[in-house]
Every structure is written in structure tokens, then in C-alpha cells.
């Protein structure tokens, strides 16, 4: 097997593996498959995580993961698929970032890795063993790469920034805590 065939085979394995993982996560969000919450459960989770409106955020995350993952696995519209999956993972990274990097402490390691791999496949292309190759790369042109990644970067930045602003506003509007450490001092000793 020549170098080119090994590279194409490696891209196939990477695409199918990454795409399947992303698609599985997305179908948890959209349909409740594999123990997921479905659209209703994901909507509540999105709202709790500070993404508003919750239902639209749930649908966008689910489609970015399920749709982007399925398209990556097939090697169809690979730049758009990689960009969509990477955009969805950007939101997940924002949620996990306060816990640090490593996954064992709830950090963003795993979604960051999936996002980087999806983006790399989107930029690199699907390889010879793909529907993009079979269709003459109609949906895998340089302008598609640029449009998909610029559009996704703008959308992801807007969503993550809005979430951060909403969370900051919620903290600012929260009632001031009562700093009186002894709220019930008991009877005044001088009045006895």
C-alpha cells in the first residue's frame, strides 16, 4: 500500500471514529438515544448552563454534533461538517472551562479534543475514501472551507459571549448576601 493510500485510509478511520462519537452525542441531545435527555432534557440542561434560548441552543448543539458527525463519517461536505462539529464543541468547552483542563475534574479536555480533530479533518479534507471524493469535491472547495470556518467562528463567538454576558448579568443582579455573621444576638444584656 503506497503512502497516499495509507493517508487516505487513516483519514477514513479518523473520520468514521470521530464522526461516530460526535453523532452519538448529538443523538442523545436530539432523540434521547443512548441514555440522553432528548430535546426536552437538553433544553433544560442548556438553560441551566446559561444558554438562551434553551430549545434553540439544544437543537443547534444536537445538529452540530449529530449532523456534523454523520457528515464527517461519510466524508460529505467535510469542511462544513468539521466546522459545525468544532463550533458545537466550542460551546461545550465554554461550559467545562471553569473546571480546568483535565476531564477527570470535569474539565474541557474531551470536547476540546473532539473539536480540534473535527476542525483538522474539515481543513484537511476527507481523503479518497469519501463521498466528497466520489462527488468530485463539489462541497469541498476552498471557498467552502473559508466560509464554513469563518461563519462557525462568528456564530460560536456570539453564542459563547452571550452566555458569558448573561451569566455576568445574573451575578450582578443577584441579591447581596447578608454579611451579618450573628443575625440573632439574643436579648440585650444591659436591658436585664
Short mmCIF file of N, CA and C in Angstrom, two decimals:
data_model
loop_
_atom_site.label_atom_id
_atom_site.label_comp_id
_atom_site.label_asym_id
_atom_site.label_seq_id
_atom_site.Cartn_x
_atom_site.Cartn_y
_atom_site.Cartn_z
N UNK A 1 0.86 -1.18 0.00
CA UNK A 1 0.00 0.00 0.00
C UNK A 1 0.90 1.23 0.00
N UNK A 2 0.69 2.12 -0.92
CA UNK A 2 1.51 3.32 -1.02
C UNK A 2 1.18 4.34 0.05
N UNK A 3 2.03 5.35 0.13
CA UNK A 3 1.86 6.40 1.13
C UNK A 3 0.51 7.08 0.99
N UNK A 4 0.09 7.39 -0.22
CA UNK A 4 -1.18 8.08 -0.44
C UNK A 4 -2.35 7.23 0.04
N UNK A 5 -2.34 5.95 -0.26
CA UNK A 5 -3.42 5.08 0.18
C UNK A 5 -3.47 4.96 1.71
N UNK A 6 -2.30 4.89 2.36
CA UNK A 6 -2.27 4.84 3.82
C UNK A 6 -2.86 6.10 4.42
N UNK A 7 -2.50 7.23 3.85
CA UNK A 7 -3.05 8.50 4.35
C UNK A 7 -4.56 8.54 4.18
N UNK A 8 -5.06 8.12 3.04
CA UNK A 8 -6.50 8.11 2.81
C UNK A 8 -7.21 7.13 3.72
N UNK A 9 -6.59 5.99 3.96
CA UNK A 9 -7.16 5.00 4.87
C UNK A 9 -7.16 5.55 6.31
N UNK A 10 -6.07 6.21 6.69
CA UNK A 10 -6.00 6.83 8.01
C UNK A 10 -7.07 7.91 8.19
N UNK A 11 -7.28 8.71 7.15
CA UNK A 11 -8.34 9.72 7.22
C UNK A 11 -9.71 9.07 7.35
N UNK A 12 -9.93 7.98 6.64
CA UNK A 12 -11.20 7.26 6.75
C UNK A 12 -11.42 6.79 8.19
N UNK A 13 -10.43 6.16 8.79
CA UNK A 13 -10.55 5.66 10.16
C UNK A 13 -10.81 6.82 11.13
N UNK A 14 -10.05 7.90 10.98
CA UNK A 14 -10.20 9.07 11.86
C UNK A 14 -11.58 9.71 11.69
N UNK A 15 -12.02 9.86 10.44
CA UNK A 15 -13.33 10.45 10.16
C UNK A 15 -14.46 9.63 10.73
N UNK A 16 -14.43 8.32 10.48
CA UNK A 16 -15.51 7.46 10.94
C UNK A 16 -15.55 7.41 12.46
N UNK A 17 -14.40 7.25 13.09
CA UNK A 17 -14.35 7.20 14.55
C UNK A 17 -14.82 8.49 15.20
N UNK A 18 -14.28 9.60 14.77
CA UNK A 18 -14.65 10.90 15.33
C UNK A 18 -16.10 11.23 15.01
N UNK A 19 -16.49 10.98 13.77
CA UNK A 19 -17.87 11.26 13.37
C UNK A 19 -18.87 10.45 14.15
N UNK A 20 -18.57 9.19 14.40
CA UNK A 20 -19.48 8.32 15.15
C UNK A 20 -19.64 8.80 16.59
N UNK A 21 -18.54 9.19 17.22
CA UNK A 21 -18.62 9.70 18.59
C UNK A 21 -19.46 10.96 18.64
N UNK A 22 -19.21 11.88 17.73
CA UNK A 22 -19.98 13.13 17.69
C UNK A 22 -21.45 12.87 17.40
N UNK A 23 -21.73 11.99 16.44
CA UNK A 23 -23.11 11.69 16.09
C UNK A 23 -23.84 11.05 17.27
N UNK A 24 -23.18 10.17 17.99
CA UNK A 24 -23.81 9.55 19.16
C UNK A 24 -24.18 10.60 20.20
N UNK A 25 -23.27 11.53 20.47
CA UNK A 25 -23.57 12.60 21.43
C UNK A 25 -24.72 13.47 20.95
N UNK A 26 -24.73 13.77 19.67
CA UNK A 26 -25.81 14.60 19.13
C UNK A 26 -27.17 13.92 19.19
N UNK A 27 -27.20 12.59 18.94
CA UNK A 27 -28.49 11.90 19.01
C UNK A 27 -28.98 11.77 20.45
N UNK A 28 -28.07 11.79 21.41
CA UNK A 28 -28.51 11.85 22.81
C UNK A 28 -29.30 13.14 23.03
N UNK A 29 -28.78 14.24 22.50
CA UNK A 29 -29.42 15.54 22.68
C UNK A 29 -30.73 15.64 21.90
N UNK A 30 -30.74 15.18 20.68
CA UNK A 30 -31.91 15.34 19.82
C UNK A 30 -33.01 14.33 20.09
N UNK A 31 -32.65 13.06 20.28
CA UNK A 31 -33.65 11.99 20.33
C UNK A 31 -33.68 11.22 21.64
N UNK A 32 -32.76 11.51 22.54
CA UNK A 32 -32.71 10.76 23.79
C UNK A 32 -32.09 9.38 23.64
N UNK A 33 -31.44 9.12 22.53
CA UNK A 33 -30.80 7.82 22.32
C UNK A 33 -29.60 7.68 23.25
N UNK A 34 -29.21 6.45 23.49
CA UNK A 34 -28.01 6.13 24.27
C UNK A 34 -28.04 6.77 25.66
N UNK A 35 -29.24 6.84 26.24
CA UNK A 35 -29.37 7.38 27.58
C UNK A 35 -29.39 8.89 27.68
N UNK A 36 -29.53 9.57 26.56
CA UNK A 36 -29.55 11.03 26.56
C UNK A 36 -30.87 11.60 27.01
N UNK A 37 -30.91 12.91 27.15
CA UNK A 37 -32.10 13.59 27.64
C UNK A 37 -33.10 13.97 26.57
N UNK A 38 -32.76 13.76 25.29
CA UNK A 38 -33.66 14.20 24.23
C UNK A 38 -33.74 15.72 24.21
N UNK A 39 -34.60 16.24 23.35
CA UNK A 39 -34.68 17.69 23.17
C UNK A 39 -35.15 18.37 24.46
N UNK A 40 -36.13 17.78 25.16
CA UNK A 40 -36.65 18.42 26.38
C UNK A 40 -35.59 18.45 27.48
N UNK A 41 -34.94 17.32 27.72
CA UNK A 41 -33.91 17.27 28.74
C UNK A 41 -32.72 18.16 28.39
N UNK A 42 -32.36 18.17 27.12
CA UNK A 42 -31.23 19.01 26.69
C UNK A 42 -31.59 20.48 26.78
N UNK A 43 -32.85 20.82 26.49
CA UNK A 43 -33.29 22.21 26.63
C UNK A 43 -33.12 22.68 28.07
N UNK A 44 -33.56 21.87 29.02
CA UNK A 44 -33.41 22.23 30.44
C UNK A 44 -31.94 22.35 30.82
N UNK A 45 -31.13 21.43 30.32
CA UNK A 45 -29.70 21.47 30.62
C UNK A 45 -29.06 22.73 30.03
N UNK A 46 -29.42 23.06 28.82
CA UNK A 46 -28.86 24.26 28.17
C UNK A 46 -29.22 25.52 28.95
N UNK A 47 -30.47 25.59 29.38
CA UNK A 47 -30.88 26.75 30.17
C UNK A 47 -30.12 26.82 31.48
N UNK A 48 -29.95 25.67 32.14
CA UNK A 48 -29.20 25.64 33.40
C UNK A 48 -27.73 26.03 33.20
N UNK A 49 -27.19 25.74 32.01
CA UNK A 49 -25.80 26.10 31.72
C UNK A 49 -25.66 27.54 31.25
N UNK A 50 -26.79 28.23 31.09
CA UNK A 50 -26.74 29.63 30.71
C UNK A 50 -26.89 29.91 29.23
N UNK A 51 -27.33 28.92 28.44
CA UNK A 51 -27.56 29.14 27.01
C UNK A 51 -29.02 29.48 26.79
N UNK A 52 -29.28 30.67 26.22
CA UNK A 52 -30.65 31.12 25.99
C UNK A 52 -30.79 31.59 24.55
N UNK A 53 -31.89 31.25 23.89
CA UNK A 53 -32.98 30.40 24.35
C UNK A 53 -32.55 28.93 24.38
N UNK A 54 -33.03 28.23 25.38
CA UNK A 54 -32.59 26.86 25.65
C UNK A 54 -32.91 25.87 24.54
N UNK A 55 -34.13 25.91 24.01
CA UNK A 55 -34.53 24.93 22.99
C UNK A 55 -33.71 25.12 21.71
N UNK A 56 -33.56 26.34 21.28
CA UNK A 56 -32.77 26.60 20.07
C UNK A 56 -31.31 26.21 20.28
N UNK A 57 -30.80 26.44 21.48
CA UNK A 57 -29.43 26.04 21.78
C UNK A 57 -29.30 24.52 21.77
N UNK A 58 -30.31 23.83 22.29
CA UNK A 58 -30.29 22.36 22.31
C UNK A 58 -30.32 21.81 20.89
N UNK A 59 -31.17 22.37 20.05
CA UNK A 59 -31.26 21.92 18.66
C UNK A 59 -29.95 22.20 17.92
N UNK A 60 -29.40 23.39 18.11
CA UNK A 60 -28.15 23.74 17.43
C UNK A 60 -27.01 22.82 17.86
N UNK A 61 -26.89 22.57 19.16
CA UNK A 61 -25.83 21.68 19.65
C UNK A 61 -26.03 20.27 19.12
N UNK A 62 -27.27 19.79 19.17
CA UNK A 62 -27.56 18.44 18.69
C UNK A 62 -27.30 18.28 17.21
N UNK A 63 -27.71 19.27 16.42
CA UNK A 63 -27.46 19.20 14.97
C UNK A 63 -25.98 19.35 14.64
N UNK A 64 -25.28 20.22 15.36
CA UNK A 64 -23.85 20.38 15.14
C UNK A 64 -23.10 19.08 15.39
N UNK A 65 -23.50 18.38 16.46
CA UNK A 65 -22.83 17.12 16.79
C UNK A 65 -23.33 15.97 15.92
N UNK A 66 -24.64 15.76 15.86
CA UNK A 66 -25.18 14.62 15.09
C UNK A 66 -24.98 14.82 13.59
N UNK A 67 -25.36 15.98 13.10
CA UNK A 67 -25.21 16.24 11.66
C UNK A 67 -23.76 16.35 11.25
N UNK A 68 -22.99 17.15 12.01
CA UNK A 68 -21.57 17.27 11.70
C UNK A 68 -20.85 15.95 11.80
N UNK A 69 -21.18 15.17 12.83
CA UNK A 69 -20.55 13.86 12.99
C UNK A 69 -20.89 12.90 11.87
N UNK A 70 -22.17 12.84 11.50
CA UNK A 70 -22.59 11.93 10.42
C UNK A 70 -21.92 12.32 9.10
N UNK A 71 -21.88 13.62 8.82
CA UNK A 71 -21.24 14.07 7.58
C UNK A 71 -19.74 13.81 7.59
N UNK A 72 -19.11 13.98 8.75
CA UNK A 72 -17.68 13.66 8.84
C UNK A 72 -17.45 12.18 8.56
N UNK A 73 -18.26 11.33 9.18
CA UNK A 73 -18.11 9.89 8.98
C UNK A 73 -18.26 9.52 7.50
N UNK A 74 -19.20 10.15 6.82
CA UNK A 74 -19.43 9.88 5.40
C UNK A 74 -18.39 10.57 4.50
N UNK A 75 -17.76 11.60 5.03
CA UNK A 75 -16.85 12.37 4.20
C UNK A 75 -17.60 13.21 3.18
N UNK A 76 -18.70 13.79 3.60
CA UNK A 76 -19.54 14.61 2.72
C UNK A 76 -19.62 16.02 3.29
N UNK A 77 -19.37 17.02 2.44
CA UNK A 77 -19.36 18.41 2.88
C UNK A 77 -18.42 18.54 4.08
N UNK A 78 -17.27 17.94 3.98
CA UNK A 78 -16.35 17.82 5.10
C UNK A 78 -15.96 19.15 5.73
N UNK A 79 -15.71 20.21 4.98
CA UNK A 79 -15.39 21.48 5.65
C UNK A 79 -16.54 21.98 6.52
N UNK A 80 -17.76 21.93 6.01
CA UNK A 80 -18.92 22.38 6.79
C UNK A 80 -19.15 21.46 7.98
N UNK A 81 -18.98 20.16 7.79
CA UNK A 81 -19.17 19.19 8.87
C UNK A 81 -18.16 19.43 9.98
N UNK A 82 -16.90 19.58 9.62
CA UNK A 82 -15.86 19.83 10.62
C UNK A 82 -16.07 21.14 11.35
N UNK A 83 -16.47 22.17 10.61
CA UNK A 83 -16.72 23.47 11.23
C UNK A 83 -17.91 23.40 12.18
N UNK A 84 -18.99 22.73 11.78
CA UNK A 84 -20.18 22.62 12.63
C UNK A 84 -19.87 21.87 13.92
N UNK A 85 -19.16 20.76 13.80
CA UNK A 85 -18.80 19.98 14.98
C UNK A 85 -17.86 20.77 15.89
N UNK A 86 -16.90 21.45 15.30
CA UNK A 86 -15.97 22.26 16.11
C UNK A 86 -16.71 23.39 16.81
N UNK A 87 -17.67 23.99 16.13
CA UNK A 87 -18.47 25.05 16.75
C UNK A 87 -19.27 24.54 17.94
N UNK A 88 -19.88 23.36 17.79
CA UNK A 88 -20.62 22.77 18.90
C UNK A 88 -19.69 22.48 20.07
N UNK A 89 -18.49 22.02 19.78
CA UNK A 89 -17.54 21.71 20.85
C UNK A 89 -17.03 22.98 21.53
N UNK A 90 -17.04 24.10 20.82
CA UNK A 90 -16.66 25.38 21.44
C UNK A 90 -17.59 25.72 22.58
N UNK A 91 -18.90 25.49 22.37
CA UNK A 91 -19.86 25.71 23.45
C UNK A 91 -19.61 24.79 24.63
N UNK A 92 -19.29 23.53 24.34
CA UNK A 92 -19.01 22.56 25.41
C UNK A 92 -17.75 22.95 26.17
N UNK A 93 -16.75 23.43 25.47
CA UNK A 93 -15.52 23.88 26.13
C UNK A 93 -15.83 25.04 27.08
N UNK A 94 -16.68 25.96 26.64
CA UNK A 94 -17.04 27.10 27.49
C UNK A 94 -17.71 26.64 28.79
N UNK A 95 -18.52 25.61 28.70
CA UNK A 95 -19.20 25.09 29.89
C UNK A 95 -18.21 24.43 30.83
N UNK A 96 -17.28 23.66 30.29
CA UNK A 96 -16.34 22.89 31.12
C UNK A 96 -15.11 23.69 31.56
N UNK A 97 -14.85 24.83 30.96
CA UNK A 97 -13.63 25.59 31.25
C UNK A 97 -13.42 25.93 32.72
N UNK A 98 -14.45 26.30 33.47
CA UNK A 98 -14.20 26.63 34.88
C UNK A 98 -13.61 25.47 35.70
N UNK A 99 -13.79 24.24 35.23
CA UNK A 99 -13.25 23.08 35.96
C UNK A 99 -11.82 22.77 35.56
N UNK A 100 -11.22 23.58 34.71
CA UNK A 100 -9.85 23.35 34.29
C UNK A 100 -9.77 22.48 33.04
N UNK A 101 -8.58 21.98 32.76
CA UNK A 101 -8.34 21.24 31.52
C UNK A 101 -8.75 19.78 31.58
N UNK A 102 -8.36 19.06 32.61
CA UNK A 102 -8.48 17.60 32.59
C UNK A 102 -9.90 17.12 32.81
N UNK A 103 -10.26 16.08 32.05
CA UNK A 103 -11.62 15.53 32.09
C UNK A 103 -11.96 14.95 33.45
N UNK A 104 -11.01 14.36 34.16
CA UNK A 104 -11.35 13.72 35.43
C UNK A 104 -11.85 14.71 36.47
N UNK A 105 -11.56 15.99 36.28
CA UNK A 105 -12.09 17.00 37.19
C UNK A 105 -13.23 17.79 36.55
N UNK A 106 -13.77 17.25 35.45
CA UNK A 106 -14.88 17.93 34.77
C UNK A 106 -14.43 18.98 33.78
N UNK A 107 -13.16 18.98 33.42
CA UNK A 107 -12.59 19.98 32.54
C UNK A 107 -12.93 19.79 31.07
N UNK A 108 -12.34 20.63 30.25
CA UNK A 108 -12.69 20.72 28.84
C UNK A 108 -11.83 19.88 27.90
N UNK A 109 -11.00 19.02 28.44
CA UNK A 109 -10.08 18.21 27.65
C UNK A 109 -10.80 17.46 26.51
N UNK A 110 -11.85 16.73 26.82
CA UNK A 110 -12.54 15.88 25.85
C UNK A 110 -13.24 16.69 24.75
N UNK A 111 -14.07 17.69 25.08
CA UNK A 111 -14.69 18.44 23.99
C UNK A 111 -13.67 19.23 23.17
N UNK A 112 -12.60 19.69 23.79
CA UNK A 112 -11.57 20.39 23.03
C UNK A 112 -10.92 19.46 22.03
N UNK A 113 -10.61 18.23 22.48
CA UNK A 113 -10.00 17.26 21.58
C UNK A 113 -10.92 16.95 20.40
N UNK A 114 -12.19 16.68 20.67
CA UNK A 114 -13.14 16.40 19.58
C UNK A 114 -13.24 17.59 18.63
N UNK A 115 -13.26 18.80 19.18
CA UNK A 115 -13.35 19.99 18.34
C UNK A 115 -12.13 20.17 17.46
N UNK A 116 -10.94 19.97 18.03
CA UNK A 116 -9.72 20.10 17.23
C UNK A 116 -9.64 19.04 16.13
N UNK A 117 -10.02 17.81 16.46
CA UNK A 117 -9.98 16.75 15.44
C UNK A 117 -10.99 17.05 14.33
N UNK A 118 -12.20 17.45 14.69
CA UNK A 118 -13.20 17.79 13.68
C UNK A 118 -12.72 18.93 12.80
N UNK A 119 -12.15 19.96 13.41
CA UNK A 119 -11.63 21.09 12.63
C UNK A 119 -10.50 20.66 11.71
N UNK A 120 -9.60 19.83 12.21
CA UNK A 120 -8.47 19.36 11.39
C UNK A 120 -8.96 18.56 10.19
N UNK A 121 -9.95 17.70 10.40
CA UNK A 121 -10.49 16.94 9.27
C UNK A 121 -11.18 17.89 8.29
N UNK A 122 -11.91 18.87 8.80
CA UNK A 122 -12.57 19.83 7.92
C UNK A 122 -11.60 20.62 7.07
N UNK A 123 -10.46 20.96 7.63
CA UNK A 123 -9.45 21.71 6.88
C UNK A 123 -8.68 20.80 5.92
N UNK A 124 -8.33 19.60 6.39
CA UNK A 124 -7.53 18.67 5.59
C UNK A 124 -8.32 18.09 4.42
N UNK A 125 -9.57 17.80 4.66
CA UNK A 125 -10.40 17.14 3.65
C UNK A 125 -10.58 15.67 4.02
N UNK A 126 -11.54 15.05 3.37
CA UNK A 126 -11.95 13.70 3.75
C UNK A 126 -11.08 12.60 3.19
N UNK A 127 -10.31 12.88 2.16
CA UNK A 127 -9.50 11.84 1.54
C UNK A 127 -10.24 11.12 0.43
N UNK A 128 -9.55 10.16 -0.15
CA UNK A 128 -10.07 9.44 -1.32
C UNK A 128 -11.28 8.58 -1.01
N UNK A 129 -11.35 8.00 0.20
CA UNK A 129 -12.44 7.09 0.55
C UNK A 129 -13.57 7.87 1.21
N UNK A 130 -14.22 8.71 0.42
CA UNK A 130 -15.25 9.60 0.95
C UNK A 130 -16.28 9.93 -0.13
N UNK A 131 -17.42 10.43 0.34
CA UNK A 131 -18.43 10.90 -0.61
C UNK A 131 -18.00 12.20 -1.27
N UNK A 132 -17.19 13.01 -0.60
CA UNK A 132 -16.67 14.22 -1.25
C UNK A 132 -15.85 13.83 -2.49
N UNK A 133 -15.00 12.84 -2.34
CA UNK A 133 -14.19 12.39 -3.48
C UNK A 133 -15.09 11.82 -4.58
N UNK A 134 -16.09 11.02 -4.18
CA UNK A 134 -16.98 10.39 -5.15
C UNK A 134 -17.81 11.42 -5.93
N UNK A 135 -18.08 12.57 -5.32
CA UNK A 135 -18.89 13.61 -5.99
C UNK A 135 -18.02 14.70 -6.62
N UNK A 136 -16.74 14.44 -6.75
CA UNK A 136 -15.86 15.42 -7.38
C UNK A 136 -15.60 16.65 -6.52
N UNK A 137 -15.72 16.51 -5.23
CA UNK A 137 -15.44 17.58 -4.26
C UNK A 137 -16.31 18.81 -4.48
N UNK A 138 -17.54 18.60 -4.89
CA UNK A 138 -18.47 19.71 -5.12
C UNK A 138 -18.68 20.52 -3.84
N UNK A 139 -18.74 19.84 -2.71
CA UNK A 139 -18.97 20.52 -1.42
C UNK A 139 -17.69 20.64 -0.59
N UNK A 140 -16.55 20.51 -1.26
CA UNK A 140 -15.26 20.58 -0.57
C UNK A 140 -14.31 21.45 -1.39
N UNK A 141 -14.71 22.69 -1.56
CA UNK A 141 -13.91 23.66 -2.30
C UNK A 141 -13.25 24.63 -1.32
N UNK A 142 -12.19 25.30 -1.73
CA UNK A 142 -11.54 26.25 -0.81
C UNK A 142 -12.50 27.31 -0.26
N UNK A 143 -13.42 27.79 -1.07
CA UNK A 143 -14.35 28.81 -0.57
C UNK A 143 -15.30 28.22 0.48
N UNK A 144 -15.61 26.92 0.37
CA UNK A 144 -16.46 26.28 1.37
C UNK A 144 -15.72 26.20 2.70
N UNK A 145 -14.43 25.86 2.64
CA UNK A 145 -13.63 25.79 3.87
C UNK A 145 -13.64 27.15 4.56
N UNK A 146 -13.32 28.20 3.80
CA UNK A 146 -13.25 29.55 4.38
C UNK A 146 -14.61 29.99 4.91
N UNK A 147 -15.66 29.81 4.13
CA UNK A 147 -16.99 30.23 4.55
C UNK A 147 -17.46 29.47 5.78
N UNK A 148 -17.27 28.16 5.79
CA UNK A 148 -17.73 27.34 6.91
C UNK A 148 -17.02 27.71 8.21
N UNK A 149 -15.71 27.85 8.16
CA UNK A 149 -14.98 28.12 9.39
C UNK A 149 -15.14 29.56 9.87
N UNK A 150 -15.20 30.51 8.96
CA UNK A 150 -15.44 31.90 9.38
C UNK A 150 -16.85 32.03 9.95
N UNK A 151 -17.83 31.47 9.27
CA UNK A 151 -19.21 31.54 9.75
C UNK A 151 -19.38 30.87 11.11
N UNK A 152 -18.78 29.70 11.27
CA UNK A 152 -18.88 28.99 12.54
C UNK A 152 -18.15 29.75 13.65
N UNK A 153 -17.01 30.31 13.35
CA UNK A 153 -16.27 31.06 14.37
C UNK A 153 -17.08 32.27 14.84
N UNK A 154 -17.71 32.96 13.92
CA UNK A 154 -18.54 34.12 14.29
C UNK A 154 -19.73 33.67 15.14
N UNK A 155 -20.41 32.61 14.71
CA UNK A 155 -21.58 32.13 15.45
C UNK A 155 -21.19 31.61 16.83
N UNK A 156 -20.11 30.82 16.91
CA UNK A 156 -19.69 30.28 18.20
C UNK A 156 -19.27 31.40 19.14
N UNK A 157 -18.55 32.39 18.64
CA UNK A 157 -18.13 33.51 19.48
C UNK A 157 -19.35 34.28 19.99
N UNK A 158 -20.34 34.47 19.15
CA UNK A 158 -21.55 35.18 19.57
C UNK A 158 -22.29 34.41 20.66
N UNK A 159 -22.43 33.10 20.49
CA UNK A 159 -23.15 32.29 21.47
C UNK A 159 -22.40 32.25 22.80
N UNK A 160 -21.10 32.01 22.75
CA UNK A 160 -20.31 31.93 23.98
C UNK A 160 -20.27 33.29 24.68
N UNK A 161 -20.12 34.37 23.93
CA UNK A 161 -20.10 35.71 24.53
C UNK A 161 -21.45 36.06 25.15
N UNK A 162 -22.54 35.70 24.47
CA UNK A 162 -23.87 35.98 25.02
C UNK A 162 -24.07 35.22 26.33
N UNK A 163 -23.64 33.97 26.36
CA UNK A 163 -23.74 33.17 27.59
C UNK A 163 -22.95 33.83 28.70
N UNK A 164 -21.73 34.26 28.41
CA UNK A 164 -20.90 34.90 29.43
C UNK A 164 -21.54 36.20 29.93
N UNK A 165 -22.09 36.99 29.01
CA UNK A 165 -22.75 38.24 29.41
C UNK A 165 -23.99 37.95 30.26
N UNK A 166 -24.79 36.95 29.86
CA UNK A 166 -25.98 36.59 30.63
C UNK A 166 -25.60 36.12 32.04
N UNK A 167 -24.53 35.33 32.13
CA UNK A 167 -24.09 34.82 33.43
C UNK A 167 -23.57 35.97 34.30
N UNK A 168 -22.85 36.91 33.68
CA UNK A 168 -22.34 38.06 34.43
C UNK A 168 -23.50 38.94 34.92
N UNK A 169 -24.50 39.12 34.06
CA UNK A 169 -25.67 39.92 34.45
C UNK A 169 -26.43 39.25 35.58
N UNK A 170 -26.52 37.92 35.56
CA UNK A 170 -27.21 37.20 36.63
C UNK A 170 -26.47 37.36 37.95
N UNK A 171 -25.15 37.35 37.91
CA UNK A 171 -24.37 37.54 39.13
C UNK A 171 -24.55 38.97 39.64
N UNK A 172 -24.53 39.95 38.72
CA UNK A 172 -24.69 41.35 39.11
C UNK A 172 -26.07 41.62 39.70
N UNK A 173 -27.10 40.94 39.23
CA UNK A 173 -28.46 41.20 39.71
C UNK A 173 -28.85 40.33 40.90
N UNK A 174 -27.95 39.45 41.32
CA UNK A 174 -28.24 38.59 42.47
C UNK A 174 -28.29 39.46 43.73
N UNK A 175 -29.17 39.10 44.68
CA UNK A 175 -29.24 39.90 45.91
C UNK A 175 -27.92 39.83 46.68
N UNK A 176 -27.63 40.92 47.33
CA UNK A 176 -26.42 40.99 48.13
C UNK A 176 -26.54 40.01 49.30
N UNK A 177 -25.48 39.27 49.58
CA UNK A 177 -25.56 38.34 50.72
C UNK A 177 -25.57 39.12 52.04
N UNK A 178 -26.25 38.57 53.04
CA UNK A 178 -26.29 39.17 54.36
C UNK A 178 -24.97 38.85 55.06
N UNK A 179 -24.18 39.86 55.28
CA UNK A 179 -22.85 39.66 55.86
C UNK A 179 -22.86 39.68 57.38
N UNK A 180 -24.04 39.89 57.99
CA UNK A 180 -24.14 39.87 59.43
C UNK A 180 -23.94 38.43 59.89
N UNK A 181 -22.80 38.17 60.54
CA UNK A 181 -22.47 36.81 60.93
C UNK A 181 -23.27 36.30 62.11
N UNK A 182 -23.87 37.19 62.89
CA UNK A 182 -24.66 36.78 64.04
C UNK A 182 -26.02 37.46 63.93
N UNK A 183 -26.92 36.90 63.11
CA UNK A 183 -28.18 37.59 62.84
C UNK A 183 -29.12 37.63 64.05
N UNK A 184 -28.97 36.76 65.03
CA UNK A 184 -29.85 36.76 66.20
C UNK A 184 -28.97 36.83 67.45
N UNK A 185 -28.62 38.04 67.88
CA UNK A 185 -27.70 38.16 69.03
C UNK A 185 -28.36 37.81 70.36
N UNK A 186 -29.65 37.62 70.40
CA UNK A 186 -30.33 37.30 71.66
C UNK A 186 -30.71 38.57 72.41
N UNK A 187 -31.17 38.44 73.67
CA UNK A 187 -31.59 39.63 74.43
C UNK A 187 -30.40 40.51 74.77
N UNK A 188 -30.69 41.82 74.81
CA UNK A 188 -29.66 42.80 75.14
C UNK A 188 -29.32 42.63 76.62
N UNK A 189 -28.03 42.32 76.94
CA UNK A 189 -27.66 42.09 78.35
C UNK A 189 -27.85 43.33 79.23
N UNK A 190 -27.82 44.54 78.69
CA UNK A 190 -27.97 45.74 79.51
C UNK A 190 -29.43 46.00 79.89
N UNK A 191 -30.37 45.38 79.15
CA UNK A 191 -31.78 45.62 79.48
C UNK A 191 -32.29 44.68 80.55
N UNK A 192 -31.47 43.76 81.04
CA UNK A 192 -31.89 42.82 82.07
C UNK A 192 -31.73 43.36 83.45
#
